[in-house]
mmCIF file with all atom_site columns, C-alpha atoms in Angstrom:
data_model
loop_
_atom_site.group_PDB
_atom_site.id
_atom_site.type_symbol
_atom_site.label_atom_id
_atom_site.label_alt_id
_atom_site.label_comp_id
_atom_site.label_asym_id
_atom_site.label_entity_id
_atom_site.label_seq_id
_atom_site.pdbx_PDB_ins_code
_atom_site.Cartn_x
_atom_site.Cartn_y
_atom_site.Cartn_z
_atom_site.occupancy
_atom_site.B_iso_or_equiv
_atom_site.pdbx_formal_charge
_atom_site.auth_seq_id
_atom_site.auth_comp_id
_atom_site.auth_asym_id
_atom_site.auth_atom_id
_atom_site.pdbx_PDB_model_num
ATOM 1   C CA . UNK A 1 1   ? -30.009 -0.035  -15.440 1.00 86.00 ? 664 UNK A CA 1
ATOM 2   C CA . UNK A 1 2   ? -28.634 -0.067  -12.295 1.00 91.00 ? 665 UNK A CA 1
ATOM 3   C CA . UNK A 1 3   ? -25.751 1.280   -10.678 1.00 92.00 ? 666 UNK A CA 1
ATOM 4   C CA . UNK A 1 4   ? -23.355 -0.987  -8.627  1.00 90.00 ? 667 UNK A CA 1
ATOM 5   C CA . UNK A 1 5   ? -21.943 1.465   -6.155  1.00 91.00 ? 668 UNK A CA 1
ATOM 6   C CA . UNK A 1 6   ? -19.549 0.740   -2.994  1.00 90.00 ? 669 UNK A CA 1
ATOM 7   C CA . UNK A 1 7   ? -18.202 3.474   -0.651  1.00 91.00 ? 670 UNK A CA 1
ATOM 8   C CA . UNK A 1 8   ? -14.800 3.326   1.486   1.00 92.00 ? 671 UNK A CA 1
ATOM 9   C CA . UNK A 1 9   ? -15.119 5.181   4.534   1.00 92.00 ? 672 UNK A CA 1
ATOM 10  C CA . UNK A 1 10  ? -12.803 6.786   7.915   1.00 94.00 ? 673 UNK A CA 1
ATOM 11  C CA . UNK A 1 11  ? -14.631 3.673   9.476   1.00 90.00 ? 674 UNK A CA 1
ATOM 12  C CA . UNK A 1 12  ? -17.378 1.257   10.662  1.00 84.00 ? 675 UNK A CA 1
ATOM 13  C CA . UNK A 1 13  ? -20.154 4.003   11.782  1.00 83.00 ? 676 UNK A CA 1
ATOM 14  C CA . UNK A 1 14  ? -22.454 4.573   9.090   1.00 79.00 ? 677 UNK A CA 1
ATOM 15  C CA . UNK A 1 15  ? -23.588 7.658   11.648  1.00 81.00 ? 678 UNK A CA 1
ATOM 16  C CA . UNK A 1 16  ? -19.737 9.409   11.985  1.00 85.00 ? 679 UNK A CA 1
ATOM 17  C CA . UNK A 1 17  ? -17.888 7.887   8.911   1.00 89.00 ? 680 UNK A CA 1
ATOM 18  C CA . UNK A 1 18  ? -16.549 10.283  6.312   1.00 92.00 ? 681 UNK A CA 1
ATOM 19  C CA . UNK A 1 19  ? -16.082 9.297   2.577   1.00 94.00 ? 682 UNK A CA 1
ATOM 20  C CA . UNK A 1 20  ? -13.289 8.631   1.585   1.00 96.00 ? 683 UNK A CA 1
ATOM 21  C CA . UNK A 1 21  ? -13.263 6.762   -1.974  1.00 95.00 ? 684 UNK A CA 1
ATOM 22  C CA . UNK A 1 22  ? -16.405 6.349   -4.226  1.00 94.00 ? 685 UNK A CA 1
ATOM 23  C CA . UNK A 1 23  ? -16.691 3.526   -6.948  1.00 93.00 ? 686 UNK A CA 1
ATOM 24  C CA . UNK A 1 24  ? -19.398 2.314   -8.957  1.00 93.00 ? 687 UNK A CA 1
ATOM 25  C CA . UNK A 1 25  ? -20.388 0.649   -12.286 1.00 92.00 ? 688 UNK A CA 1
ATOM 26  C CA . UNK A 1 26  ? -23.514 1.480   -14.494 1.00 93.00 ? 689 UNK A CA 1
ATOM 27  C CA . UNK A 1 27  ? -24.749 -1.826  -15.838 1.00 91.00 ? 690 UNK A CA 1
ATOM 28  C CA . UNK A 1 28  ? -27.264 -1.882  -18.703 1.00 91.00 ? 691 UNK A CA 1
ATOM 29  C CA . UNK A 1 29  ? -28.163 -5.258  -20.409 1.00 88.00 ? 692 UNK A CA 1
ATOM 30  C CA . UNK A 1 30  ? -26.068 -7.082  -17.942 1.00 84.00 ? 693 UNK A CA 1
ATOM 31  C CA . UNK A 1 31  ? -23.252 -5.443  -19.176 1.00 87.00 ? 694 UNK A CA 1
ATOM 32  C CA . UNK A 1 32  ? -21.276 -2.972  -17.771 1.00 89.00 ? 695 UNK A CA 1
ATOM 33  C CA . UNK A 1 33  ? -21.247 0.303   -19.624 1.00 93.00 ? 696 UNK A CA 1
ATOM 34  C CA . UNK A 1 34  ? -19.326 3.111   -17.807 1.00 94.00 ? 697 UNK A CA 1
ATOM 35  C CA . UNK A 1 35  ? -17.441 3.473   -14.485 1.00 94.00 ? 698 UNK A CA 1
ATOM 36  C CA . UNK A 1 36  ? -17.306 6.034   -11.917 1.00 96.00 ? 699 UNK A CA 1
ATOM 37  C CA . UNK A 1 37  ? -14.127 6.254   -9.428  1.00 95.00 ? 700 UNK A CA 1
ATOM 38  C CA . UNK A 1 38  ? -13.613 8.773   -6.897  1.00 96.00 ? 701 UNK A CA 1
ATOM 39  C CA . UNK A 1 39  ? -10.868 9.292   -4.007  1.00 97.00 ? 702 UNK A CA 1
ATOM 40  C CA . UNK A 1 40  ? -12.317 11.729  -1.646  1.00 97.00 ? 703 UNK A CA 1
ATOM 41  C CA . UNK A 1 41  ? -11.017 13.616  1.076   1.00 97.00 ? 704 UNK A CA 1
ATOM 42  C CA . UNK A 1 42  ? -12.769 13.514  4.727   1.00 95.00 ? 705 UNK A CA 1
ATOM 43  C CA . UNK A 1 43  ? -11.652 16.227  5.998   1.00 95.00 ? 706 UNK A CA 1
ATOM 44  C CA . UNK A 1 44  ? -9.931  14.058  8.952   1.00 95.00 ? 707 UNK A CA 1
ATOM 45  C CA . UNK A 1 45  ? -7.053  12.424  9.764   1.00 96.00 ? 708 UNK A CA 1
ATOM 46  C CA . UNK A 1 46  ? -7.879  8.579   8.205   1.00 97.00 ? 709 UNK A CA 1
ATOM 47  C CA . UNK A 1 47  ? -7.181  5.950   10.580  1.00 96.00 ? 710 UNK A CA 1
ATOM 48  C CA . UNK A 1 48  ? -3.993  3.752   10.897  1.00 96.00 ? 711 UNK A CA 1
ATOM 49  C CA . UNK A 1 49  ? -6.800  0.622   10.499  1.00 94.00 ? 712 UNK A CA 1
ATOM 50  C CA . UNK A 1 50  ? -8.914  1.788   7.729   1.00 94.00 ? 713 UNK A CA 1
ATOM 51  C CA . UNK A 1 51  ? -5.239  2.331   5.833   1.00 94.00 ? 714 UNK A CA 1
ATOM 52  C CA . UNK A 1 52  ? -3.887  -1.534  6.542   1.00 92.00 ? 715 UNK A CA 1
ATOM 53  C CA . UNK A 1 53  ? -7.893  -2.533  5.017   1.00 89.00 ? 716 UNK A CA 1
ATOM 54  C CA . UNK A 1 54  ? -8.195  -0.459  2.239   1.00 90.00 ? 717 UNK A CA 1
ATOM 55  C CA . UNK A 1 55  ? -4.278  0.712   1.093   1.00 93.00 ? 718 UNK A CA 1
ATOM 56  C CA . UNK A 1 56  ? -5.923  4.717   1.249   1.00 95.00 ? 719 UNK A CA 1
ATOM 57  C CA . UNK A 1 57  ? -4.188  7.088   3.365   1.00 96.00 ? 720 UNK A CA 1
ATOM 58  C CA . UNK A 1 58  ? -4.351  11.071  4.352   1.00 97.00 ? 721 UNK A CA 1
ATOM 59  C CA . UNK A 1 59  ? -1.539  11.097  1.471   1.00 97.00 ? 722 UNK A CA 1
ATOM 60  C CA . UNK A 1 60  ? -3.621  9.443   -1.073  1.00 96.00 ? 723 UNK A CA 1
ATOM 61  C CA . UNK A 1 61  ? -6.273  11.375  -0.652  1.00 97.00 ? 724 UNK A CA 1
ATOM 62  C CA . UNK A 1 62  ? -4.198  14.810  -0.448  1.00 97.00 ? 725 UNK A CA 1
ATOM 63  C CA . UNK A 1 63  ? -5.902  17.260  -3.040  1.00 97.00 ? 726 UNK A CA 1
ATOM 64  C CA . UNK A 1 64  ? -8.954  15.039  -3.858  1.00 98.00 ? 727 UNK A CA 1
ATOM 65  C CA . UNK A 1 65  ? -12.014 16.520  -3.554  1.00 97.00 ? 728 UNK A CA 1
ATOM 66  C CA . UNK A 1 66  ? -14.014 17.120  -0.942  1.00 96.00 ? 729 UNK A CA 1
ATOM 67  C CA . UNK A 1 67  ? -17.136 15.152  -0.707  1.00 94.00 ? 730 UNK A CA 1
ATOM 68  C CA . UNK A 1 68  ? -19.302 17.780  -2.309  1.00 92.00 ? 731 UNK A CA 1
ATOM 69  C CA . UNK A 1 69  ? -18.212 18.040  -5.872  1.00 95.00 ? 732 UNK A CA 1
ATOM 70  C CA . UNK A 1 70  ? -17.759 14.029  -4.988  1.00 96.00 ? 733 UNK A CA 1
ATOM 71  C CA . UNK A 1 71  ? -21.085 13.367  -4.652  1.00 92.00 ? 734 UNK A CA 1
ATOM 72  C CA . UNK A 1 72  ? -21.993 15.920  -7.226  1.00 91.00 ? 735 UNK A CA 1
ATOM 73  C CA . UNK A 1 73  ? -20.603 13.361  -10.310 1.00 95.00 ? 736 UNK A CA 1
ATOM 74  C CA . UNK A 1 74  ? -21.665 10.225  -8.024  1.00 93.00 ? 737 UNK A CA 1
ATOM 75  C CA . UNK A 1 75  ? -25.025 11.411  -8.230  1.00 90.00 ? 738 UNK A CA 1
ATOM 76  C CA . UNK A 1 76  ? -24.992 12.428  -11.655 1.00 92.00 ? 739 UNK A CA 1
ATOM 77  C CA . UNK A 1 77  ? -23.281 9.034   -12.498 1.00 95.00 ? 740 UNK A CA 1
ATOM 78  C CA . UNK A 1 78  ? -25.888 7.155   -10.973 1.00 91.00 ? 741 UNK A CA 1
ATOM 79  C CA . UNK A 1 79  ? -28.626 9.437   -12.501 1.00 87.00 ? 742 UNK A CA 1
ATOM 80  C CA . UNK A 1 80  ? -32.388 7.310   -11.336 1.00 87.00 ? 743 UNK A CA 1
ATOM 81  C CA . UNK A 1 81  ? -30.796 4.233   -11.721 1.00 91.00 ? 744 UNK A CA 1
ATOM 82  C CA . UNK A 1 82  ? -31.056 0.981   -9.143  1.00 89.00 ? 745 UNK A CA 1
ATOM 83  C CA . UNK A 1 83  ? -28.522 1.603   -6.393  1.00 89.00 ? 746 UNK A CA 1
ATOM 84  C CA . UNK A 1 84  ? -27.022 -1.839  -5.438  1.00 89.00 ? 747 UNK A CA 1
ATOM 85  C CA . UNK A 1 85  ? -24.492 -2.343  -2.798  1.00 87.00 ? 748 UNK A CA 1
ATOM 86  C CA . UNK A 1 86  ? -23.790 -5.183  -0.626  1.00 82.00 ? 749 UNK A CA 1
ATOM 87  C CA . UNK A 1 87  ? -24.914 -4.003  3.209   1.00 81.00 ? 750 UNK A CA 1
ATOM 88  C CA . UNK A 1 88  ? -26.051 -1.035  1.005   1.00 80.00 ? 751 UNK A CA 1
ATOM 89  C CA . UNK A 1 89  ? -28.873 -0.481  3.674   1.00 80.00 ? 752 UNK A CA 1
ATOM 90  C CA . UNK A 1 90  ? -26.868 -1.032  6.515   1.00 84.00 ? 753 UNK A CA 1
ATOM 91  C CA . UNK A 1 91  ? -23.772 0.967   5.293   1.00 85.00 ? 754 UNK A CA 1
ATOM 92  C CA . UNK A 1 92  ? -22.804 2.701   2.263   1.00 84.00 ? 755 UNK A CA 1
ATOM 93  C CA . UNK A 1 93  ? -26.333 4.265   1.219   1.00 83.00 ? 756 UNK A CA 1
ATOM 94  C CA . UNK A 1 94  ? -26.684 5.518   4.607   1.00 85.00 ? 757 UNK A CA 1
ATOM 95  C CA . UNK A 1 95  ? -23.867 7.326   4.031   1.00 86.00 ? 758 UNK A CA 1
ATOM 96  C CA . UNK A 1 96  ? -24.646 8.712   0.669   1.00 83.00 ? 759 UNK A CA 1
ATOM 97  C CA . UNK A 1 97  ? -27.560 10.011  2.065   1.00 82.00 ? 760 UNK A CA 1
ATOM 98  C CA . UNK A 1 98  ? -26.691 11.204  5.165   1.00 83.00 ? 761 UNK A CA 1
ATOM 99  C CA . UNK A 1 99  ? -23.835 13.216  3.362   1.00 82.00 ? 762 UNK A CA 1
ATOM 100 C CA . UNK A 1 100 ? -26.367 13.950  0.693   1.00 80.00 ? 763 UNK A CA 1
ATOM 101 C CA . UNK A 1 101 ? -28.721 15.830  2.804   1.00 82.00 ? 764 UNK A CA 1
ATOM 102 C CA . UNK A 1 102 ? -26.278 17.733  4.676   1.00 83.00 ? 765 UNK A CA 1
ATOM 103 C CA . UNK A 1 103 ? -25.013 19.075  0.998   1.00 84.00 ? 766 UNK A CA 1
ATOM 104 C CA . UNK A 1 104 ? -28.713 19.766  -0.323  1.00 82.00 ? 767 UNK A CA 1
ATOM 105 C CA . UNK A 1 105 ? -28.262 17.392  -3.347  1.00 76.00 ? 768 UNK A CA 1
ATOM 106 C CA . UNK A 1 106 ? -31.644 15.929  -4.467  1.00 70.00 ? 769 UNK A CA 1
ATOM 107 C CA . UNK A 1 107 ? -31.215 12.342  -4.485  1.00 65.00 ? 770 UNK A CA 1
ATOM 108 C CA . UNK A 1 108 ? -34.578 11.836  -3.695  1.00 69.00 ? 771 UNK A CA 1
ATOM 109 C CA . UNK A 1 109 ? -36.591 9.022   -5.834  1.00 70.00 ? 772 UNK A CA 1
ATOM 110 C CA . UNK A 1 110 ? -34.172 6.130   -6.313  1.00 75.00 ? 773 UNK A CA 1
ATOM 111 C CA . UNK A 1 111 ? -34.768 2.319   -5.438  1.00 82.00 ? 774 UNK A CA 1
ATOM 112 C CA . UNK A 1 112 ? -32.253 0.715   -3.620  1.00 83.00 ? 775 UNK A CA 1
ATOM 113 C CA . UNK A 1 113 ? -30.657 -3.105  -3.831  1.00 83.00 ? 776 UNK A CA 1
ATOM 114 C CA . UNK A 1 114 ? -29.269 -4.541  -1.081  1.00 83.00 ? 777 UNK A CA 1
ATOM 115 C CA . UNK A 1 115 ? -27.192 -7.922  -2.093  1.00 81.00 ? 778 UNK A CA 1
ATOM 116 C CA . UNK A 1 116 ? -26.356 -9.016  1.181   1.00 79.00 ? 779 UNK A CA 1
ATOM 117 C CA . UNK A 1 117 ? -29.636 -10.737 1.881   1.00 79.00 ? 780 UNK A CA 1
ATOM 118 C CA . UNK A 1 118 ? -29.634 -12.321 -0.874  1.00 74.00 ? 781 UNK A CA 1
ATOM 119 C CA . UNK A 1 119 ? -25.797 -13.858 -0.090  1.00 72.00 ? 782 UNK A CA 1
ATOM 120 C CA . UNK A 1 120 ? -27.191 -14.570 3.167   1.00 72.00 ? 783 UNK A CA 1
ATOM 121 C CA . UNK A 1 121 ? -30.239 -16.421 1.202   1.00 70.00 ? 784 UNK A CA 1
ATOM 122 C CA . UNK A 1 122 ? -27.715 -18.037 -0.610  1.00 68.00 ? 785 UNK A CA 1
ATOM 123 C CA . UNK A 1 123 ? -25.029 -19.324 0.803   1.00 65.00 ? 786 UNK A CA 1
ATOM 124 C CA . UNK A 1 124 ? -25.170 -21.619 3.851   1.00 57.00 ? 787 UNK A CA 1
ATOM 125 C CA . UNK A 1 125 ? -23.241 -22.055 6.857   1.00 53.00 ? 788 UNK A CA 1
ATOM 126 C CA . UNK A 1 126 ? -21.309 -20.180 9.369   1.00 51.00 ? 789 UNK A CA 1
ATOM 127 C CA . UNK A 1 127 ? -20.213 -17.896 6.313   1.00 50.00 ? 790 UNK A CA 1
ATOM 128 C CA . UNK A 1 128 ? -23.597 -16.606 6.333   1.00 46.00 ? 791 UNK A CA 1
ATOM 129 C CA . UNK A 1 129 ? -23.881 -14.869 9.134   1.00 46.00 ? 792 UNK A CA 1
ATOM 130 C CA . UNK A 1 130 ? -20.704 -13.812 9.467   1.00 45.00 ? 793 UNK A CA 1
ATOM 131 C CA . UNK A 1 131 ? -18.653 -12.213 7.194   1.00 47.00 ? 794 UNK A CA 1
ATOM 132 C CA . UNK A 1 132 ? -20.053 -13.302 3.830   1.00 43.00 ? 795 UNK A CA 1
ATOM 133 C CA . UNK A 1 133 ? -18.190 -11.501 1.227   1.00 48.00 ? 796 UNK A CA 1
ATOM 134 C CA . UNK A 1 134 ? -17.876 -7.611  2.611   1.00 45.00 ? 797 UNK A CA 1
ATOM 135 C CA . UNK A 1 135 ? -15.240 -7.253  -0.204  1.00 49.00 ? 798 UNK A CA 1
ATOM 136 C CA . UNK A 1 136 ? -17.855 -8.454  -3.107  1.00 52.00 ? 799 UNK A CA 1
ATOM 137 C CA . UNK A 1 137 ? -16.233 -7.125  -6.676  1.00 56.00 ? 800 UNK A CA 1
ATOM 138 C CA . UNK A 1 138 ? -19.107 -5.566  -9.155  1.00 57.00 ? 801 UNK A CA 1
ATOM 139 C CA . UNK A 1 139 ? -18.960 -8.470  -11.288 1.00 63.00 ? 802 UNK A CA 1
ATOM 140 C CA . UNK A 1 140 ? -20.099 -10.750 -8.505  1.00 65.00 ? 803 UNK A CA 1
ATOM 141 C CA . UNK A 1 141 ? -22.587 -8.284  -6.955  1.00 66.00 ? 804 UNK A CA 1
ATOM 142 C CA . UNK A 1 142 ? -23.980 -8.570  -10.979 1.00 68.00 ? 805 UNK A CA 1
ATOM 143 C CA . UNK A 1 143 ? -23.796 -12.175 -10.931 1.00 67.00 ? 806 UNK A CA 1
ATOM 144 C CA . UNK A 1 144 ? -25.803 -12.089 -7.875  1.00 65.00 ? 807 UNK A CA 1
ATOM 145 C CA . UNK A 1 145 ? -28.451 -9.759  -9.897  1.00 68.00 ? 808 UNK A CA 1
ATOM 146 C CA . UNK A 1 146 ? -28.127 -12.232 -13.129 1.00 67.00 ? 809 UNK A CA 1
ATOM 147 C CA . UNK A 1 147 ? -29.089 -14.704 -11.221 1.00 63.00 ? 810 UNK A CA 1
ATOM 148 C CA . UNK A 1 148 ? -31.845 -13.291 -9.852  1.00 59.00 ? 811 UNK A CA 1
ATOM 149 C CA . UNK A 1 149 ? -33.309 -12.070 -12.937 1.00 60.00 ? 812 UNK A CA 1
ATOM 150 C CA . UNK A 1 150 ? -33.127 -14.961 -14.402 1.00 62.00 ? 813 UNK A CA 1
ATOM 151 C CA . UNK A 1 151 ? -34.502 -17.745 -11.800 1.00 56.00 ? 814 UNK A CA 1
ATOM 152 C CA . UNK A 1 152 ? -38.351 -18.990 -12.817 1.00 53.00 ? 815 UNK A CA 1
#
C-alpha cells in the first residue's frame, strides 16, 4: 500500500511555510481504500495570495486543529506506507519532516516517491519544465504509479 499526500500551506517556502491543510488517500491494490483530510490552524495569518490560490482563509481555519494534533492524526493514518507526493521531495515532504521533527513525532523509516520527475519524463514540451500539474489529483498520481508498476 501507499499513501498519496498533498499539503496546502501559507506560502511557497518549505523552510518558512506553515501547513493549512493535509489531504491524503491510502491506496491498496491501486484502489483508494481510505481518505484523510484536515484543515490546520497555521498560527499566523494566511496571505491573500494564498487564499486566492487555495480558497483557504483565516476564517476557514479558525477552530481547526493545530499542526501537532493534525500531524499526529496524519502519521497514524499513513502508518509505514510509502508516501507519494507531486513535487514531494522539494516541497510537501520537507515541510512535513520539519514539522514532525519540531514536534518530536516519530516518522522515521518511511520511503518516499515524488511523481514530479516521472511526470516530467512522460510529458515533453514546454510544460515539462514549467508548471507540470502542480495540482495533480490523487487519482492522477495513482494512475501514474499504476502505469509505472505495469510497465514491462
